[in-house]
Short mmCIF file of C-alpha atoms and ligand atoms in Angstrom, two decimals:
data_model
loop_
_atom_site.label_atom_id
_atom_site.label_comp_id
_atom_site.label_asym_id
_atom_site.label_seq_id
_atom_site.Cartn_x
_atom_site.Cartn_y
_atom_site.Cartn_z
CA UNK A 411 -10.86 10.09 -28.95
CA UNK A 412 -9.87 6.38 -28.86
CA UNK A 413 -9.24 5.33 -25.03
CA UNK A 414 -8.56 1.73 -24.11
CA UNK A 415 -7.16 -0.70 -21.37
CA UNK A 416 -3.60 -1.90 -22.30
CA UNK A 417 -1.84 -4.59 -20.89
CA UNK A 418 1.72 -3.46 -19.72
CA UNK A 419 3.17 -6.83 -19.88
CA UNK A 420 2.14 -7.97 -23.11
CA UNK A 421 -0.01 -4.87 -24.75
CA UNK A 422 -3.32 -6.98 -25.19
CA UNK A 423 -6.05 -4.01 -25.37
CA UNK A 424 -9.72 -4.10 -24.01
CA UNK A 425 -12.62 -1.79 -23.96
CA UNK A 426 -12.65 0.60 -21.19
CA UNK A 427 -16.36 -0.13 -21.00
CA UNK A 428 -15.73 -3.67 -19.22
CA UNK A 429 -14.77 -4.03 -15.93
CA UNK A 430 -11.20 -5.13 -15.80
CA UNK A 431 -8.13 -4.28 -13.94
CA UNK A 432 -5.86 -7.34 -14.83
CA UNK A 433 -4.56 -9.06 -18.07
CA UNK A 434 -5.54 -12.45 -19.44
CA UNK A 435 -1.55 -13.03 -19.05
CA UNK A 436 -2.19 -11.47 -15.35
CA UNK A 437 -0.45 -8.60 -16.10
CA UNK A 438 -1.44 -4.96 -15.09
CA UNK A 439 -3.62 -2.54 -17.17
CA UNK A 440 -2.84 0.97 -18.09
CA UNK A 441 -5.56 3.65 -19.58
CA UNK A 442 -3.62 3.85 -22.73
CA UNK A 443 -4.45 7.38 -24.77
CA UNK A 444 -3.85 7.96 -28.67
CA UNK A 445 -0.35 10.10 -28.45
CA UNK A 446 -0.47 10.32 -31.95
CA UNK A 447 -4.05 11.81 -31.95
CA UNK A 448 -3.74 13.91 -29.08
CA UNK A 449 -0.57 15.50 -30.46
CA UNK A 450 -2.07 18.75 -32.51
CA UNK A 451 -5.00 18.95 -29.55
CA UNK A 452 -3.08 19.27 -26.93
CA UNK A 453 0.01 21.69 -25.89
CA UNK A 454 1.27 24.26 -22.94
CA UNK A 455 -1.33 27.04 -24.74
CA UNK A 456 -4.17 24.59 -23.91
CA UNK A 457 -3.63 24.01 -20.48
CA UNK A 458 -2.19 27.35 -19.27
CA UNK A 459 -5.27 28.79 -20.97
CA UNK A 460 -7.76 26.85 -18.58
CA UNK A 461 -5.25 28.39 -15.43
CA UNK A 462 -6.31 31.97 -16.11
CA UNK A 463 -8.97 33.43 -13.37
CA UNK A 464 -8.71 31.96 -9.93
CA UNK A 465 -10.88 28.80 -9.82
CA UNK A 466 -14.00 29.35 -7.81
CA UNK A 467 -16.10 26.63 -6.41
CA UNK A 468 -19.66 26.93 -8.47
CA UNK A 469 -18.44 26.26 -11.93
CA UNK A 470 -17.87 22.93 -13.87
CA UNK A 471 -15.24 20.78 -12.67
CA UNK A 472 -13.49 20.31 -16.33
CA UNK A 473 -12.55 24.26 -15.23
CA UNK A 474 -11.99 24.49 -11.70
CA UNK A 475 -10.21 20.91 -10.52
CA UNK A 476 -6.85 20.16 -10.82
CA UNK A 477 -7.32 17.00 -12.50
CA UNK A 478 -10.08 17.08 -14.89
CA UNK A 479 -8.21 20.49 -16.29
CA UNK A 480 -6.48 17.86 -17.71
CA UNK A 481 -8.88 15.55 -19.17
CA UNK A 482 -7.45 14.95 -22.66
CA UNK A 483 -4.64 13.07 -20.85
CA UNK A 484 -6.88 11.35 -18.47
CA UNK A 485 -10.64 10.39 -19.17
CA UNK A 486 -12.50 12.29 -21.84
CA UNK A 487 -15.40 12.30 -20.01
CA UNK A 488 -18.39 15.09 -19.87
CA UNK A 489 -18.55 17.79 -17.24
CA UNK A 490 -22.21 16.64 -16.04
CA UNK A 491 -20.80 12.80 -15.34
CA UNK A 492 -17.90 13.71 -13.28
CA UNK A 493 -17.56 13.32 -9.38
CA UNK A 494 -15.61 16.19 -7.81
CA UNK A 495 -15.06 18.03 -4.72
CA UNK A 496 -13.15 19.88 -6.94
CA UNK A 497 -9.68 18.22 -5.87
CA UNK A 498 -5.79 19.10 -6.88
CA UNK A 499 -4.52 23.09 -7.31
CA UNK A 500 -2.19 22.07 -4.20
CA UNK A 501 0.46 24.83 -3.35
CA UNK A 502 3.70 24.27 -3.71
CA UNK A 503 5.71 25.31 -0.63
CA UNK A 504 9.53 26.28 0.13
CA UNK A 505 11.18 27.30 3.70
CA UNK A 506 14.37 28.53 3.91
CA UNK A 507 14.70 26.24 7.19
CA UNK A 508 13.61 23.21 5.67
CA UNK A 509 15.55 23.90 2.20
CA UNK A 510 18.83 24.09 4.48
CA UNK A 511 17.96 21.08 6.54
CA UNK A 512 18.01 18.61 3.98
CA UNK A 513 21.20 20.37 2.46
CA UNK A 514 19.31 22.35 -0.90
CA UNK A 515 19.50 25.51 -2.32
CA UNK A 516 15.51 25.08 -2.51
CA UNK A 517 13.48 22.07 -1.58
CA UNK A 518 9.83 22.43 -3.49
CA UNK A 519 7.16 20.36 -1.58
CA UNK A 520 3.74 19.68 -3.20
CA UNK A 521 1.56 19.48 -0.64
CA UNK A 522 -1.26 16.88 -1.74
CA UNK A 523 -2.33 16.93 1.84
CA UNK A 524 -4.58 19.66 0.96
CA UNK A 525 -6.95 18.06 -1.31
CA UNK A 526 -9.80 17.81 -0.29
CA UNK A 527 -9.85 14.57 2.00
CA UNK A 528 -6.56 15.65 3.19
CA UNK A 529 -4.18 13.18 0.66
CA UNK A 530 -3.31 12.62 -3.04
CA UNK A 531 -6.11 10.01 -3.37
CA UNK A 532 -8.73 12.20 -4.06
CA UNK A 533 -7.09 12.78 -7.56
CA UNK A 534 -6.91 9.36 -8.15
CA UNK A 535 -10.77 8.92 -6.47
CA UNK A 536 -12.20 11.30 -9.10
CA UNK A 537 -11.87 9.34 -11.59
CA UNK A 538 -12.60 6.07 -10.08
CA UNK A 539 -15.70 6.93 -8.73
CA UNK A 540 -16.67 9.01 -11.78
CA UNK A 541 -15.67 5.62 -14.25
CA UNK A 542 -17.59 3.31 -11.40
CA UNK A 543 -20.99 5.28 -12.23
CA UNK A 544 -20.08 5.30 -15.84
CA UNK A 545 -19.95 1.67 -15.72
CA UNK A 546 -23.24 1.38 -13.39
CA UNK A 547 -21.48 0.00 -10.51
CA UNK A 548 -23.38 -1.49 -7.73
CA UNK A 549 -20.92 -0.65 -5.14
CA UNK A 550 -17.05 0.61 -4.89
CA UNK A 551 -14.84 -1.34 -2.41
CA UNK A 552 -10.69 -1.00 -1.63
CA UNK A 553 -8.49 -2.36 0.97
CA UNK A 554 -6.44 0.39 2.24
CA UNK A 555 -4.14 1.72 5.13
CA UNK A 556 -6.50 4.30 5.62
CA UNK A 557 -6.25 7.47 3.38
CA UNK A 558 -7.48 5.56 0.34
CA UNK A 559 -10.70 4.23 2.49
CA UNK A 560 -11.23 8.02 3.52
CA UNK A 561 -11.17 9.17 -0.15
CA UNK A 562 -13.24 6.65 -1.33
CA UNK A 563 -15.73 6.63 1.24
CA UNK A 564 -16.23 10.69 0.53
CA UNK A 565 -16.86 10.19 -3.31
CA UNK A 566 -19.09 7.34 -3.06
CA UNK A 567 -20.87 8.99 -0.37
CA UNK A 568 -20.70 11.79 -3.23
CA UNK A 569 -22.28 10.05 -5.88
CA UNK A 570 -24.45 7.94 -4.00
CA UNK A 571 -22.89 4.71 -4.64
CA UNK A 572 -22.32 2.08 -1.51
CA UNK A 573 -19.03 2.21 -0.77
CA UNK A 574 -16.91 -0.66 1.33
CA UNK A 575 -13.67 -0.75 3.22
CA UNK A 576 -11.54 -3.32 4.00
CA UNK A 577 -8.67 -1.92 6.68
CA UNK A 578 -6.17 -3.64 8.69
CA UNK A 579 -7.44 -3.50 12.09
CA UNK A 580 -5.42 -1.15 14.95
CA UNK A 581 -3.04 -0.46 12.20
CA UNK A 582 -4.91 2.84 10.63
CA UNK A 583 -4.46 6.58 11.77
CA UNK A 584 -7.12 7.93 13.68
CA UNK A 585 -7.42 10.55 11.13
CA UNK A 586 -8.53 8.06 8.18
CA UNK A 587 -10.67 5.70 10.15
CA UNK A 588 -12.94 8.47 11.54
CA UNK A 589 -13.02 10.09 8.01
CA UNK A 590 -14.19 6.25 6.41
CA UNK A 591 -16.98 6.14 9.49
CA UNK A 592 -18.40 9.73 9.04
CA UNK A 593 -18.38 9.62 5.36
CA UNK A 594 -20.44 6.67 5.80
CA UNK A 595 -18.78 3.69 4.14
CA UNK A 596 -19.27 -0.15 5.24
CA UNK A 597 -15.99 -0.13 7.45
CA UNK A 598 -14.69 -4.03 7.55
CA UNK A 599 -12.00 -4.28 10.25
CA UNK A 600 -9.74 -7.38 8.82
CA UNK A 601 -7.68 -9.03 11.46
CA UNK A 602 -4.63 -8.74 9.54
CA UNK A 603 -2.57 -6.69 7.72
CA UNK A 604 -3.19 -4.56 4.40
CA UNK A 605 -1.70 -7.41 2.06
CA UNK A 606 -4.09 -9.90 3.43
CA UNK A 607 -7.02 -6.84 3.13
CA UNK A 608 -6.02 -6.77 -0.33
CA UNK A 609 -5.97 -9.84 -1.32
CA UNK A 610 -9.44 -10.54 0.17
CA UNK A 611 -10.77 -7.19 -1.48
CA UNK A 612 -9.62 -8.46 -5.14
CA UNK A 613 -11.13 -11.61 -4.42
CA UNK A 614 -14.53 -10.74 -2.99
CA UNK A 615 -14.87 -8.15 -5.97
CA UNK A 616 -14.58 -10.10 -8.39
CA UNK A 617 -16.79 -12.95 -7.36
CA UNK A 618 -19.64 -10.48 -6.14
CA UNK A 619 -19.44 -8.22 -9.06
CA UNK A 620 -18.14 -5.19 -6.73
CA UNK A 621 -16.15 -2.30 -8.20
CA UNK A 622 -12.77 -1.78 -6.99
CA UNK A 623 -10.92 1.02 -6.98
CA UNK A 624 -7.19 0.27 -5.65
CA UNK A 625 -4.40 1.56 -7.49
CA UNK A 626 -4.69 -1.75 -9.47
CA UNK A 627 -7.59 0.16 -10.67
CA UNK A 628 -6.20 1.91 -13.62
CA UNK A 629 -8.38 5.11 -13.96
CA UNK A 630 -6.75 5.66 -10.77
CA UNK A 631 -3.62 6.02 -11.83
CA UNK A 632 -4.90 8.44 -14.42
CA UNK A 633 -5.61 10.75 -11.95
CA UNK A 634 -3.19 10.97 -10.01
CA UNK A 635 -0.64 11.46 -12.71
CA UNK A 636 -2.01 15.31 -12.81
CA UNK A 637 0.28 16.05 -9.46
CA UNK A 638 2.40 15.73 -12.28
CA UNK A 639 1.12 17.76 -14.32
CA UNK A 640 0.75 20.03 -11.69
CA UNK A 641 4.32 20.64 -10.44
CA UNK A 642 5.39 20.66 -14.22
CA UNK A 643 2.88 23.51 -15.48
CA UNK A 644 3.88 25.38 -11.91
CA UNK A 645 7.40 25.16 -12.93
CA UNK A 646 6.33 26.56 -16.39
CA UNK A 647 7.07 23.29 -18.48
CA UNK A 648 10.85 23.79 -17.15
CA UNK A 649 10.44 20.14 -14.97
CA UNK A 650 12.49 19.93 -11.59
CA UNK A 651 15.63 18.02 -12.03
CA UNK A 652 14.39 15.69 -9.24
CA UNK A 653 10.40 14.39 -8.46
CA UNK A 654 10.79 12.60 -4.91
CA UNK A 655 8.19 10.72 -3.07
CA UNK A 656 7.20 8.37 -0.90
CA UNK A 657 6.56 4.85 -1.68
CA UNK A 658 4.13 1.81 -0.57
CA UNK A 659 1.88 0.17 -3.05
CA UNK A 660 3.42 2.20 -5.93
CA UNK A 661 0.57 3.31 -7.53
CA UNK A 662 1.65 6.65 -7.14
CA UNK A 663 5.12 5.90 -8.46
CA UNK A 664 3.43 4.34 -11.51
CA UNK A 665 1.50 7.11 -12.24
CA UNK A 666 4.45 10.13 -12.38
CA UNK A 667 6.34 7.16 -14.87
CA UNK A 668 3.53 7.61 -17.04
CA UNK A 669 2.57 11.09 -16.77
CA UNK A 670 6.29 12.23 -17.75
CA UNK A 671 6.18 9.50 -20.33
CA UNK A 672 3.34 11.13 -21.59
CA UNK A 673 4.51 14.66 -21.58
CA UNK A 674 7.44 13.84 -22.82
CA UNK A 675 6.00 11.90 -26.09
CA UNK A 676 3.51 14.91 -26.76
CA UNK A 677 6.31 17.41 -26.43
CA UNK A 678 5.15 19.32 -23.51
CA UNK A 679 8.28 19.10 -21.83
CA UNK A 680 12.02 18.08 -23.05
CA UNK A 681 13.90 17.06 -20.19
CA UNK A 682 12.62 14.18 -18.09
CA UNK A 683 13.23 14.55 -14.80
CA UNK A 684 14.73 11.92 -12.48
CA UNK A 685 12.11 9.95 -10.02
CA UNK A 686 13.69 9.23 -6.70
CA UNK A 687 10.86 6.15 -4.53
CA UNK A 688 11.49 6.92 -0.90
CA UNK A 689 10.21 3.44 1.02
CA UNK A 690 10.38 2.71 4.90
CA UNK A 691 13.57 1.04 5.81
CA UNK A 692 10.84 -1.91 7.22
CA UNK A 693 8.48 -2.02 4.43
CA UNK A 694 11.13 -1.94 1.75
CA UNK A 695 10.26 -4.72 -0.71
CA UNK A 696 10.35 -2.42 -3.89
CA UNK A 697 13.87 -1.22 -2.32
CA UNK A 698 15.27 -4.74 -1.99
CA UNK A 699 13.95 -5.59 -5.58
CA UNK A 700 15.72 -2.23 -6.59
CA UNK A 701 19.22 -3.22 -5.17
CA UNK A 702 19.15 -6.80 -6.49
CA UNK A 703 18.31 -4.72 -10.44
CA UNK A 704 14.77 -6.08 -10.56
CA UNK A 705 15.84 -9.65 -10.96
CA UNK A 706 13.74 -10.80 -7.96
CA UNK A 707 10.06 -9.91 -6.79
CA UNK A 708 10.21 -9.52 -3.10
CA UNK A 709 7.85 -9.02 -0.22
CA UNK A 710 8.23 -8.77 3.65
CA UNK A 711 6.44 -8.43 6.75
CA UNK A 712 6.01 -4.78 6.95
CA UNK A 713 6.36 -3.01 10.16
CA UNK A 714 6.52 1.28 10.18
CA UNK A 715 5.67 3.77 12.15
CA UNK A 716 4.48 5.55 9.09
CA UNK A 717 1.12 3.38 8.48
CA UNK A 718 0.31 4.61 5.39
CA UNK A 719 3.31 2.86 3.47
CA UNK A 720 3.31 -0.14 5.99
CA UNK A 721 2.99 -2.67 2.66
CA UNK A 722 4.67 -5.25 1.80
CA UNK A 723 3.96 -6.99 -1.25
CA UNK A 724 3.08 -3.70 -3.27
CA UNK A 725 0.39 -4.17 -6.21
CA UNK A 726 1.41 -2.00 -9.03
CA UNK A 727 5.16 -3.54 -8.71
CA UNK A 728 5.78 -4.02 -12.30
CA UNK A 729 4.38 -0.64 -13.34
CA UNK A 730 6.77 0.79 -11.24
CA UNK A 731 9.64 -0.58 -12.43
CA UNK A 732 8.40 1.16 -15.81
CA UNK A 733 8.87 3.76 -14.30
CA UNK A 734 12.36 3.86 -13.01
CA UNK A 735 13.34 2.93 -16.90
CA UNK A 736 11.50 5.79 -18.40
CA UNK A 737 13.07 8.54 -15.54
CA UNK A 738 16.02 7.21 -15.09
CA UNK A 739 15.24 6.33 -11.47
CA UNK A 740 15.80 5.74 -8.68
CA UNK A 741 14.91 3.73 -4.89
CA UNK A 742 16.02 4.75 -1.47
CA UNK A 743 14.97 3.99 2.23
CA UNK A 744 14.74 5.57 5.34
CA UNK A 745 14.59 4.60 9.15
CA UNK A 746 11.36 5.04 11.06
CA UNK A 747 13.69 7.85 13.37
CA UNK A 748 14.41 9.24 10.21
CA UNK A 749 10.95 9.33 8.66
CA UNK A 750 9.83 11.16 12.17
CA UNK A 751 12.43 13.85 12.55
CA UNK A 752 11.61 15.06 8.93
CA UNK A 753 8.04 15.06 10.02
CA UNK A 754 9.08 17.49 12.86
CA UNK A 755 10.84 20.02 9.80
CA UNK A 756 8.01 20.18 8.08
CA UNK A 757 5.99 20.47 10.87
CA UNK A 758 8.51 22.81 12.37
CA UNK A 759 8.11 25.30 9.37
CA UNK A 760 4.55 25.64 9.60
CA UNK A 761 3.71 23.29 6.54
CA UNK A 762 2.84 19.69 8.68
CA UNK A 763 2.47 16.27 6.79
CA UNK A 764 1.74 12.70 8.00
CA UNK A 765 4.54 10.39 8.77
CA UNK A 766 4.59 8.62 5.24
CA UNK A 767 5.05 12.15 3.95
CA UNK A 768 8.39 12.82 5.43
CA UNK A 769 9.79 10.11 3.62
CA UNK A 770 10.14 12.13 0.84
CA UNK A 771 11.92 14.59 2.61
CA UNK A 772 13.89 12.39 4.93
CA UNK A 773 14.86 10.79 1.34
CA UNK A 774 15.82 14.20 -0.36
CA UNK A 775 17.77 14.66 2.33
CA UNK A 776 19.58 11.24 2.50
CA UNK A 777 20.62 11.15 -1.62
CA UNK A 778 21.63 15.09 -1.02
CA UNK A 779 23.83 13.55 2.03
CA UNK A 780 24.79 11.07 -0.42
CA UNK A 781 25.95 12.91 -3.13
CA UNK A 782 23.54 11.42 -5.76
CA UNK A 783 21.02 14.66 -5.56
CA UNK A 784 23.60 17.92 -5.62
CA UNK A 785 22.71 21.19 -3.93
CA UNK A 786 21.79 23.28 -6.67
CA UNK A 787 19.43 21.22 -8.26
CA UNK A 788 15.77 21.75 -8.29
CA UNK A 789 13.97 19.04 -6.55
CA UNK A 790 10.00 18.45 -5.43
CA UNK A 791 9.15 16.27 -3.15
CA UNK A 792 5.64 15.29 -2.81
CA UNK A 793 4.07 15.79 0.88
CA UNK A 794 0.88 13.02 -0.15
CA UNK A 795 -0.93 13.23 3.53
CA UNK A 796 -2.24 16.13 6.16
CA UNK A 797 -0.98 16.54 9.30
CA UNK A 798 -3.89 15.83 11.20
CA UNK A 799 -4.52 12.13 9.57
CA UNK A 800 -1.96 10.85 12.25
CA UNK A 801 -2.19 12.93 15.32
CA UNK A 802 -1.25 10.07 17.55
CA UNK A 803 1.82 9.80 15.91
CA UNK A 804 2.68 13.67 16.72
CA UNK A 805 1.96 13.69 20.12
CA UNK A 806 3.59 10.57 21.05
CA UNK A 807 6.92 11.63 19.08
CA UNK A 808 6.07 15.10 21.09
CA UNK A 809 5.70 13.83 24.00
CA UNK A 810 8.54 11.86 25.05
CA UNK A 811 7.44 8.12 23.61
CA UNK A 812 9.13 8.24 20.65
CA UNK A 813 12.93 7.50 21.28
CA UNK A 814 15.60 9.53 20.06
CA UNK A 815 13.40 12.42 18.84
CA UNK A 816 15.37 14.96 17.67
CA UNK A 817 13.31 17.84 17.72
CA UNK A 818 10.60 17.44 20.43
CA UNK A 819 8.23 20.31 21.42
CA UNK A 820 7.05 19.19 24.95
CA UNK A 821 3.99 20.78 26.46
CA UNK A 822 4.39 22.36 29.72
CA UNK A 823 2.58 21.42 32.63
CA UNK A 824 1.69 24.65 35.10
CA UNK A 825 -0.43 25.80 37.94
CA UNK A 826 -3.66 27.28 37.77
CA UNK A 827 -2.13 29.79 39.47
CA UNK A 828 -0.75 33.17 38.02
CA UNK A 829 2.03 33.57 39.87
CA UNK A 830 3.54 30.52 37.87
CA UNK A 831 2.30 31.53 34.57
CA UNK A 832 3.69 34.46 35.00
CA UNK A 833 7.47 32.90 35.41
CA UNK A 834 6.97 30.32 32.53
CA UNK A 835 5.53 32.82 29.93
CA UNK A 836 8.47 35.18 30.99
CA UNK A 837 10.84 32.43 30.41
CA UNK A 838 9.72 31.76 27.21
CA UNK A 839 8.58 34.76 25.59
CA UNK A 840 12.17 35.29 24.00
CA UNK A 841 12.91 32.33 23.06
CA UNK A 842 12.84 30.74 19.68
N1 F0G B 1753 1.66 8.51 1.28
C1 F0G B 1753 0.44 8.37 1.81
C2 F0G B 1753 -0.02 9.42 2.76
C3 F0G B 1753 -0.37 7.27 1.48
O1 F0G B 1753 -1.58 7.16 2.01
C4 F0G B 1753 0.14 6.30 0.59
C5 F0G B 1753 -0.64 5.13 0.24
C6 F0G B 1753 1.41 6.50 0.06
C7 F0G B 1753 2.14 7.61 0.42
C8 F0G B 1753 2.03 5.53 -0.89
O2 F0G B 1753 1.46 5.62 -2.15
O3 F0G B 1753 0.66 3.29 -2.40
O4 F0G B 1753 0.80 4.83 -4.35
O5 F0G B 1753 2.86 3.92 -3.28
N2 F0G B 1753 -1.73 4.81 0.79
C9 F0G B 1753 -2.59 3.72 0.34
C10 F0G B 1753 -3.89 3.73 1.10
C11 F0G B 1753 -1.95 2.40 0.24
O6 F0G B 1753 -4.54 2.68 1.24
O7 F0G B 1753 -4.32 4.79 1.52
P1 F0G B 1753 1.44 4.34 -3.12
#
């Protein structure tokens, strides 16, 4: 099977056996498969096939992980090379509650915050870290605003490779930065903000021959592109009308452009469904670019209460735009207020995501508001973090110091003392 490293500005093609992530022309690289060759391998039989049994933990993870299941359409690799945890197989919720709330008949949410490291990165880490021993890498390195650095740091620490992490100091969840320091990686606190971190990252690895696995990294992307995969096999290869999700560097929104690209070309599916980029009203640069019809690259000084997305010259820009071409796309924003009281559904319901998370659904429910998404159709929207990456974040919005919080839950304060316990757990017993 012929796999190479395609430009996706001008199609120059290298061997995926050199380390490379950008263009002669400085243009992005994709993991570029053989459609044509592929075609009579792989189909719905294939795939549903490797579904049957529930997957247990001991086998190899070409059966039992939700990404190398895939492998024909992302790196046809050997079971006994691969780094896994195994990663993917994420549920895919609906709530009544929530499904009114943003105005559906049924909002699906893919939660990616239960992989493994608690985010979507670990399907993207797989095969980074499983291509970075492939290639004999010395060490692995990313800047990140904190869930990539966690993932990272746990399949390095996996395969044994040194792993480093450049993160903007104070400006990571709690969450991610204890997750980096227990899963040992070199933890570099840069006193600035992620676009400086990367920008120093790309640099540094490239002078001190140093793997790195950003989503400019494109085996990334090839992994991640199995959520999917994922929600389109769970639907039985009848795709949602709508994929929403949130968006900051825009790997991730790079990746479901290709993956339904892909699906679509092989004839797995024949309806493309419409991909909705949900950014944070102040770290909107892929927004503004969206409004002005691509004509203009733009970055900002990003500010958000949802750190994870708190970019603002995102990396895999141009890919992106691919993306809204092939799916007929589309880019929205949302308010920090808005981005928390969605956080509070989902919460609310049982389900809990970080605040980048509720984008998506703060997003659904804005182009539903809007008129662009209508009631009756099916939509997904991706929940990419865990609840407990950001705990600060919920207990301040909890506890009074967010402003305007719609739907607070604030603790009680009471006596040691029966006698008061008694009243307050009366009080409350019936309510809702
Ligand atoms: N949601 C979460 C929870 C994230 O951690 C990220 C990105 C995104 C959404 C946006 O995805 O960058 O592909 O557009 N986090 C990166 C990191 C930047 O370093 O962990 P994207």
């Amino acid at each position: 099977m012929i796999v190479r490293l395609q430009c996706a500005r001008c199609a120059a093609v290298y061997p995926t056996d050199q380390v490379r992530y950008v263009c002669d022309c400085g243009g992005l690289l994709d993991v570029s498969h053989d459609l044509e060759a592929l075609r009579p391998e792989v189909n719905r039989h294939l795939f549903d096939g490797r579904l049957e049994g529930a997957p247990t933990p001991h086998v190899a993870p070409t059966i039992n992980s939700g990404v190398w299941r895939y492998r024909e359409l992302i790196l046809p690799v050997t079971a006994d090379v691969i780094v896994s945890r195994p990663e993917g197989n994420t549920p895919l919720y609906r709530h009544p509650r929530l499904s009114s709330w943003v105005g559906l008949d049924t909002l699906y949410l893919k939660h990616e915050g239960e992989n493994p490291t608690g985010s979507f990165k670990d399907r993207g880490m797989t095969v980074g870290v499983t291509q970075a021993r492939l290639l004999g890498a010395r060490a692995v390195a990313c800047a990140s605003t904190g869930n990539t650095s966690a993932s990272l740091a746990a399949y390095a620490a996996l395969a044994g490779i040194p792993a480093i992490v450049f993160i903007p100091a104070g400006k990571i969840a709690a969450g991610k930065l204890a997750q980096a320091l227990a899963y040992g990686a070199h933890t570099l606190q840069v006193a600035g903000n992620f676009d400086d971190a990367m920008r120093l990252v790309r640099q540094v690895c490239d002078e001190l021959n140093v793997y790195l696995l950003n989503s400019l990294n494109p085996f990334r992307l090839e992994g991640q592109k199995s959520i999917v995969f994922e929600i389109v096999q769970g639907f039985h290869w009848r795709p949602p009308d709508w994929i929403v999700l949130p968006a900051g560097n825009l790997g991730n929104t790079a990746a479901f452009g290709k993956a339904l690209y892909e699906l679509k070309q092989l004839g797995l599916i024949d309806r493309v469904p419409r991909v909705a980029a949900v950014q944070a009203a102040g770290a909107n640069p892929f927004y503004q670019s969206f409004r002005k019809g691509f004509r203009e690259r733009i970055a900002v000084q990003a500010e958000t209460v949802a750190t994870a997305i708190r970019i603002g010259a995102p990396v895999s820009y141009e890919r992106a735009i691919r993306t809204m071409g092939w799916t007929d796309g589309l880019v929205t924003q949302v308010s920090d207020a808005e981005i928390m009281d969605a956080k509070a559904m989902v919460d609310g319901v049982g389900i809990g995501c970080e605040p980048a998370s509720a984008a998506a659904v703060a997003g659904t429910r804005k182009l539903v508001a809007e008129g662009i998404i209508r009631p009756d159709q099916s939509v997904v929207a991706v929940l990419t973090g865990n609840l407990l990456k950001d705990p600060m974040a919920t207990v301040a919005y909890h506890t009074g110091e967010w402003p305007d919080a719609a739907y607070p839950n604030r603790p009680l304060s009471v006596a040691a003392e029966m006698g008061a316990v008694r009243q307050v757990v009366e009080r409350l017993a019936d309510s809702r």
